[in-house]
XYZ file of N, CA and C in Angstrom:
462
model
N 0.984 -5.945 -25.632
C 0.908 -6.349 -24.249
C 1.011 -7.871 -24.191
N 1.757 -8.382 -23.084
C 1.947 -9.874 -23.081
C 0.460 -10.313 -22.353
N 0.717 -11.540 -22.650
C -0.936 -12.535 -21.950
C -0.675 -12.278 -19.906
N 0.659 -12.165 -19.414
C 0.631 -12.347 -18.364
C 0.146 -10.405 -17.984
N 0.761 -9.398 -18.724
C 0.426 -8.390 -18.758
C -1.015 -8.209 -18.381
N -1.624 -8.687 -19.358
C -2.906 -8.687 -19.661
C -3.876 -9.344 -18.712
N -3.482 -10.709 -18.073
C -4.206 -11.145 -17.269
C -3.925 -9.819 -15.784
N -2.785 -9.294 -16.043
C -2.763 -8.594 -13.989
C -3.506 -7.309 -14.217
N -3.428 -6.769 -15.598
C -4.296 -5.461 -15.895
C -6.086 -6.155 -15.736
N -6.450 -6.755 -16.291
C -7.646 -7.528 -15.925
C -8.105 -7.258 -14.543
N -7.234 -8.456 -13.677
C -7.392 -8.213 -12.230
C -7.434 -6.973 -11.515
N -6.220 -6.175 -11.770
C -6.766 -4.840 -11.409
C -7.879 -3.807 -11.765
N -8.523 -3.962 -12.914
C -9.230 -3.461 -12.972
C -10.596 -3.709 -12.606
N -10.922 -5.303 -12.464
C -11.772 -5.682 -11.946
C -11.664 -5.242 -10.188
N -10.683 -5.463 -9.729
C -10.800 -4.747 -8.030
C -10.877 -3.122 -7.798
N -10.482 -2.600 -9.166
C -10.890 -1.030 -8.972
C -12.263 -0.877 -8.966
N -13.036 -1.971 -9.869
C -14.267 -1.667 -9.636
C -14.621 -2.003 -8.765
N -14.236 -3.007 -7.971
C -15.082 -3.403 -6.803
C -14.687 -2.844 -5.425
N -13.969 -1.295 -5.479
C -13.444 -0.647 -4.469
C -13.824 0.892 -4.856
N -14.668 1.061 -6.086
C -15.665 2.353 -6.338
C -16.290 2.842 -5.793
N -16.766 3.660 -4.839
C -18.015 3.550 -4.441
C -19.563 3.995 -5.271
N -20.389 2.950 -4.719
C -21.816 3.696 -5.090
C -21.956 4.720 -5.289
N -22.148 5.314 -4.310
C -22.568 7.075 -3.343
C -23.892 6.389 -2.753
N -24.655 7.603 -2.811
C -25.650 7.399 -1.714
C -26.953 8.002 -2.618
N -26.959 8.120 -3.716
C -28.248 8.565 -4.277
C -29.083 7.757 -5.237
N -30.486 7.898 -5.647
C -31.182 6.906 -5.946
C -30.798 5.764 -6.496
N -29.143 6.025 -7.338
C -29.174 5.118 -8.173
C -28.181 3.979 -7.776
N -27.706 4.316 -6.547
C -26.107 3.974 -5.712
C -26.351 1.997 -5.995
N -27.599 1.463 -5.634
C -28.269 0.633 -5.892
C -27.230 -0.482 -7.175
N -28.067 0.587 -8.244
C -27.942 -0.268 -9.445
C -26.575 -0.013 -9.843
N -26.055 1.054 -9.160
C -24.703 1.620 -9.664
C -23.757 0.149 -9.136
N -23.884 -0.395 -7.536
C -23.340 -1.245 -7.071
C -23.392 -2.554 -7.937
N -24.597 -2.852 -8.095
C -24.719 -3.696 -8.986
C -23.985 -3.767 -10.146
N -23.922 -3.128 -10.864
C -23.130 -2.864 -12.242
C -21.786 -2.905 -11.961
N -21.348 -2.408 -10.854
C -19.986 -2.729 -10.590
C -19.757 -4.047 -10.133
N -20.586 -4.691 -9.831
C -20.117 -5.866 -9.469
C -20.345 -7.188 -10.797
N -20.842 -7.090 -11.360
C -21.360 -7.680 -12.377
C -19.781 -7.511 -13.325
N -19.831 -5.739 -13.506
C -19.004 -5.483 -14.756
C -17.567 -5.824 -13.714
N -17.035 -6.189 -12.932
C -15.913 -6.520 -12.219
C -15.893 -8.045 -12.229
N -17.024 -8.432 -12.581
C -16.800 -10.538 -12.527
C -16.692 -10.400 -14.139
N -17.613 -10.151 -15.657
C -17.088 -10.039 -16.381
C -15.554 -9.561 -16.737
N -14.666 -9.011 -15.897
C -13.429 -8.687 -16.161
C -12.535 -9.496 -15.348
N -13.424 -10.432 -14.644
C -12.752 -11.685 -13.651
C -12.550 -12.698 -15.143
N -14.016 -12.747 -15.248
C -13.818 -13.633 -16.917
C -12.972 -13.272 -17.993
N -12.610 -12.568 -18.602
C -11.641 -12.324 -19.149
C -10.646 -12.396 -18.494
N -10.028 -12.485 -17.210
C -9.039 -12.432 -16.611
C -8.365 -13.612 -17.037
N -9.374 -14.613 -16.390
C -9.321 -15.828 -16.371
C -9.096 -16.803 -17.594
N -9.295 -16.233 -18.985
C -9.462 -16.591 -20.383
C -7.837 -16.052 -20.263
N -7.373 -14.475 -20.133
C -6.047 -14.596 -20.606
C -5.006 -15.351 -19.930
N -5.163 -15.491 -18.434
C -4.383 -16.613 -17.581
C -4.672 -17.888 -18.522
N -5.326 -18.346 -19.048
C -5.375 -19.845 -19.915
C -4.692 -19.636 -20.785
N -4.795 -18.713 -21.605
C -3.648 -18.489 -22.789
C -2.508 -18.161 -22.383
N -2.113 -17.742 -20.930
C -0.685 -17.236 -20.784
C -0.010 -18.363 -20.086
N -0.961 -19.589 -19.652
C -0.337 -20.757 -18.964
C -0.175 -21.767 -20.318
N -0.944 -21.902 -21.173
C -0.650 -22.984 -22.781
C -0.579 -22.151 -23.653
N 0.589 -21.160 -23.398
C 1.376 -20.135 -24.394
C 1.998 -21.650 -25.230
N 2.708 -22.215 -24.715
C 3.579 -23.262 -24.819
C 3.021 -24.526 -25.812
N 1.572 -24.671 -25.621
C 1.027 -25.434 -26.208
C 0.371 -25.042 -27.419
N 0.515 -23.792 -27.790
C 0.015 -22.997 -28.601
C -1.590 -24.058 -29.357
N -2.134 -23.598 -28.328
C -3.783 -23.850 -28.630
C -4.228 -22.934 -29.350
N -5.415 -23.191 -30.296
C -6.314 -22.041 -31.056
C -6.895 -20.859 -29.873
N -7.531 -22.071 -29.220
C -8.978 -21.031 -28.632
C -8.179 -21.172 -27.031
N -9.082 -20.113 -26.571
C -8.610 -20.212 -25.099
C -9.960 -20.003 -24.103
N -11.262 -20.378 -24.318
C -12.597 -20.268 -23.688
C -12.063 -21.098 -22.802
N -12.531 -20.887 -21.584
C -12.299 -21.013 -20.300
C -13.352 -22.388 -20.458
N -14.674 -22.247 -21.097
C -15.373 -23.789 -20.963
C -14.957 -24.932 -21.498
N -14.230 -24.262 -22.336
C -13.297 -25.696 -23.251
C -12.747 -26.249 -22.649
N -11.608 -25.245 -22.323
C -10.372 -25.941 -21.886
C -10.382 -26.483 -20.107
N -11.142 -25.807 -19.223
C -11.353 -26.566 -18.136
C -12.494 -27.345 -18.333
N -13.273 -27.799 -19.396
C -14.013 -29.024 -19.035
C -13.489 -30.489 -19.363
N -13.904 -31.137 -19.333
C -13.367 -32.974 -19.699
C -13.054 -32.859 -20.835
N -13.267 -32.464 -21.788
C -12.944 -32.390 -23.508
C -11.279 -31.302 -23.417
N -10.930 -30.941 -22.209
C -10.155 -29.761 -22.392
C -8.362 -30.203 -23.078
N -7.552 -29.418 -23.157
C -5.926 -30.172 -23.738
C -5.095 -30.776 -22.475
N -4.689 -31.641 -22.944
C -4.199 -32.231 -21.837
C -2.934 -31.639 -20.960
N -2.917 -30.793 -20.450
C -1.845 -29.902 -20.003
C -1.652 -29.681 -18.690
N -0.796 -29.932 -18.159
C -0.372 -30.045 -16.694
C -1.049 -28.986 -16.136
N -0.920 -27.630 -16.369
C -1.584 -26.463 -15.665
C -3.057 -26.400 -15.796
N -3.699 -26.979 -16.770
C -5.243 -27.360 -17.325
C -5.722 -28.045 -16.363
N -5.043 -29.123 -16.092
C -5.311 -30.417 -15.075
C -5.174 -29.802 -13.831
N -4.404 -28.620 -13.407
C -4.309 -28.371 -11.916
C -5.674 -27.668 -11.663
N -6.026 -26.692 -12.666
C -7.644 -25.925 -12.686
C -8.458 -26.719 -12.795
N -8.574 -28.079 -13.183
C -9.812 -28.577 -13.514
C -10.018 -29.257 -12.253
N -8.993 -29.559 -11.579
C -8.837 -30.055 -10.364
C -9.075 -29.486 -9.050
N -8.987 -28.133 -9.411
C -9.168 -26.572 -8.549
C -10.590 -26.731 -8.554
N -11.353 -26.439 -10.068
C -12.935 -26.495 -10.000
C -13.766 -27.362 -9.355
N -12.868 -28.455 -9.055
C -14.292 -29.401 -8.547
C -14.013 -29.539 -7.352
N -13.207 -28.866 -6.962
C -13.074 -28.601 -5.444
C -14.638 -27.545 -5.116
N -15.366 -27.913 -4.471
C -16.703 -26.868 -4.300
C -16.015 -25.944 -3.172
N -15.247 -25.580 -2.758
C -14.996 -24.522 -1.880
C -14.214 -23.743 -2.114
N -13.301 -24.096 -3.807
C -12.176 -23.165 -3.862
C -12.779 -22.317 -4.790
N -11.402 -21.308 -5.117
C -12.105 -20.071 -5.469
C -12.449 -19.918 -6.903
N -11.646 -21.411 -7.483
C -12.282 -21.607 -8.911
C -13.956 -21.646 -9.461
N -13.515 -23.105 -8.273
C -15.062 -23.413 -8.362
C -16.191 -22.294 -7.989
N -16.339 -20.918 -7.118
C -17.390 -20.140 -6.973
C -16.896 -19.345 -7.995
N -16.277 -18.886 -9.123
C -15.787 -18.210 -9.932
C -16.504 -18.948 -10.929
N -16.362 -20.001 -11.447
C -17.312 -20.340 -12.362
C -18.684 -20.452 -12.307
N -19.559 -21.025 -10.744
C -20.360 -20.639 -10.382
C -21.065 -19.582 -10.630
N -20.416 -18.476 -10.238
C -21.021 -16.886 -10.185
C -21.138 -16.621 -12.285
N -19.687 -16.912 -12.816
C -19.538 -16.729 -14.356
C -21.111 -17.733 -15.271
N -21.453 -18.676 -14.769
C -22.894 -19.271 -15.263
C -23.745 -18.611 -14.732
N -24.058 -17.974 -13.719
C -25.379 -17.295 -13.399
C -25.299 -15.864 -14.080
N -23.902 -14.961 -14.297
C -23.873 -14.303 -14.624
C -24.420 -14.155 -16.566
N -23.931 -15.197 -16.981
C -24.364 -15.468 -18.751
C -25.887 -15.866 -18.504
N -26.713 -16.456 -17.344
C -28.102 -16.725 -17.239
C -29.194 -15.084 -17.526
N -30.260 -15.369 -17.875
C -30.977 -13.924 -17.882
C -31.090 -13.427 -16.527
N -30.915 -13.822 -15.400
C -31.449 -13.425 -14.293
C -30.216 -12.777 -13.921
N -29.081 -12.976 -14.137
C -27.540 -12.608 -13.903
C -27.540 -12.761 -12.518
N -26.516 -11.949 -11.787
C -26.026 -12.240 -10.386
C -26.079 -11.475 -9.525
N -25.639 -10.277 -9.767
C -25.946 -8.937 -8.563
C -26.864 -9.200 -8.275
N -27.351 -8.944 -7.211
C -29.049 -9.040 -6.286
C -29.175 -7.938 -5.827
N -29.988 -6.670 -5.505
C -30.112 -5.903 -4.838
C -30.632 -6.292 -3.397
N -30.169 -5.468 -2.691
C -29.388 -5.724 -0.865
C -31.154 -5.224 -0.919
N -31.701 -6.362 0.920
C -32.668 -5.760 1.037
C -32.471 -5.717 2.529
N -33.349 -5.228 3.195
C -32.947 -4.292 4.736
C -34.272 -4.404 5.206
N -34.018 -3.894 6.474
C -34.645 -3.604 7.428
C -36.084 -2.986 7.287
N -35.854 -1.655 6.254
C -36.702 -0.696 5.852
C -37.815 -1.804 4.756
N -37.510 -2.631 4.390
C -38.376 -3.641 3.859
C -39.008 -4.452 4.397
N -38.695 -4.118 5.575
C -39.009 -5.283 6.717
C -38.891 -6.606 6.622
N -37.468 -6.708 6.128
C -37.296 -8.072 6.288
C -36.270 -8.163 7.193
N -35.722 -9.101 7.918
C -34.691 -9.542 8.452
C -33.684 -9.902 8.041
N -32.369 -9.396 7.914
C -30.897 -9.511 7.206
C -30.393 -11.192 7.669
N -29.708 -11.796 6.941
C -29.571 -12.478 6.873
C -27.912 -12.725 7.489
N -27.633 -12.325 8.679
C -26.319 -11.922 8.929
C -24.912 -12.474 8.263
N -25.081 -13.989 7.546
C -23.920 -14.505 7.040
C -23.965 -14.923 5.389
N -25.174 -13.812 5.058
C -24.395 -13.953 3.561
C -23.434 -12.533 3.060
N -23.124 -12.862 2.347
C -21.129 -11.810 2.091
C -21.840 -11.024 1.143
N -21.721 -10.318 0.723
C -21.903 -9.380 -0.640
C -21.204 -9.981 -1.987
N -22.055 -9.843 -2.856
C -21.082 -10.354 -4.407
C -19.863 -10.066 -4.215
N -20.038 -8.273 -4.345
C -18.732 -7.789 -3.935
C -17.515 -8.045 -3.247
N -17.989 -8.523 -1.919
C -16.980 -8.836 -1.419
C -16.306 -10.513 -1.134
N -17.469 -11.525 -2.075
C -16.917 -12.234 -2.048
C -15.827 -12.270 -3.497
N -16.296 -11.797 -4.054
C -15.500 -11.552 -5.587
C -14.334 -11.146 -5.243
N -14.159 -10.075 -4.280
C -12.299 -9.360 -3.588
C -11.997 -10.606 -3.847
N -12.614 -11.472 -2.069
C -11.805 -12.357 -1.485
C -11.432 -13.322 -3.292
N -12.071 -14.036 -4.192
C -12.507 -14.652 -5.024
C -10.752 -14.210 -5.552
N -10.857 -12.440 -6.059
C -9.732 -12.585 -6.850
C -8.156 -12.588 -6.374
N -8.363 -12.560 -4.794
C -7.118 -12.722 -3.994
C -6.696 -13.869 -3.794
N -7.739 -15.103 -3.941
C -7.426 -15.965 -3.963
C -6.343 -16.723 -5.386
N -7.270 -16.085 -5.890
C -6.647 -16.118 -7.772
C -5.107 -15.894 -7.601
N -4.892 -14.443 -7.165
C -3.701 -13.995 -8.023
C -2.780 -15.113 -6.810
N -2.681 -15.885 -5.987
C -2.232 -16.740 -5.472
C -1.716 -17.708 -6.326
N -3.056 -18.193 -6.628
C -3.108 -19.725 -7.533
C -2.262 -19.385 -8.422
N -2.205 -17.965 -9.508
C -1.903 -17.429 -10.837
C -0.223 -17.718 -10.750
N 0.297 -17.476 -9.294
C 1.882 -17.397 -9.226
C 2.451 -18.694 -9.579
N 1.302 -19.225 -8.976
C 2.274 -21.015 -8.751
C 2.074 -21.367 -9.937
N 0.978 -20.951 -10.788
C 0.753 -22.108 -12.355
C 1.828 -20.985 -13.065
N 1.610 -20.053 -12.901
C 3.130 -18.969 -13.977
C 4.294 -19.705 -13.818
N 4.746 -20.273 -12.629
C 6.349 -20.915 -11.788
C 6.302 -22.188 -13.269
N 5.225 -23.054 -12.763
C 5.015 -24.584 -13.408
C 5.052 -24.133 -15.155
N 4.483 -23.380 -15.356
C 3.985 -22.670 -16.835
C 5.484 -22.092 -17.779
N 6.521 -21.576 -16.786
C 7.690 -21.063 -17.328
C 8.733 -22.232 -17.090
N 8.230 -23.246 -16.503
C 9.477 -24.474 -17.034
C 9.324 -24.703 -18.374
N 8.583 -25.043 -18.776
C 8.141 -25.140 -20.203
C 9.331 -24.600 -21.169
């Protein structure tokens, strides 16, 4: 399988999970959770083979996503457009790595949803992991076209 192969099988499979449903029985809960968790781990790998399939060219060893988008990373035109993406705080890099550090933290990231029946008051404008992760990887396969375009001059 090629790296670009590999990165769109990634993506899809991470949005199959995040278009599963729960169901509705005791465990629908943790079931959601797990899908959302195990759908950003497959964002992360996504994201590791898009690095190797954009510095195919540069034929780098490693392809960890912390390497190569931090300040120590190779100096590579498509490297520089992500690192440039990340510190944007609103794009979809930057909450992608966000969510990918809390997720490697012990506390991880899924939260279980709390309601009414808890008596608390919903918080009407926060998004679901879930569904910010969709929006997260739609944003991606956007970005993914234009660095593939820049990536195949090479």
């Amino acid at each position: 399988m090629t790296p670009r192969a590999r990165t769109n099988q990634l993506l899809y499979q991470a949005e199959l999970l995040l278009e599963t449903p729960a169901g509705d029985d005791e465990h629908a809960e943790a079931r959601r959770m797990a899908a959302e968790e195990g759908a950003l781990a497959l964002a992360e790998l996504a994201l590791e083979s898009l690095l190797r399939e954009v510095t195919e060219h540069a034929r780098l060893e490693r392809h960890a996503w912390r390497e190569l988008l931090g300040p120590e990373g190779a100096e590579i035109a498509e490297l520089h457009r992500l690192r440039e993406l990340a510190a944007q705080p609103d794009s979809w890099l930057a909450w992608l790595i966000g969510r990918l550090e809390a997720l490697h933290a012990s506390e991880g990231v899924a939260r279980r949803r709390t309601g009414a029946a808890a008596g608390l008051i919903a918080v009407g404008s926060a998004a679901a992991l879930g569904d910010e992760l969709y929006g997260c990887l739609q944003a991606a396969k956007a970005e993914i076209a234009a660095l593939r375009e820049t990536s195949q001059e090479w």
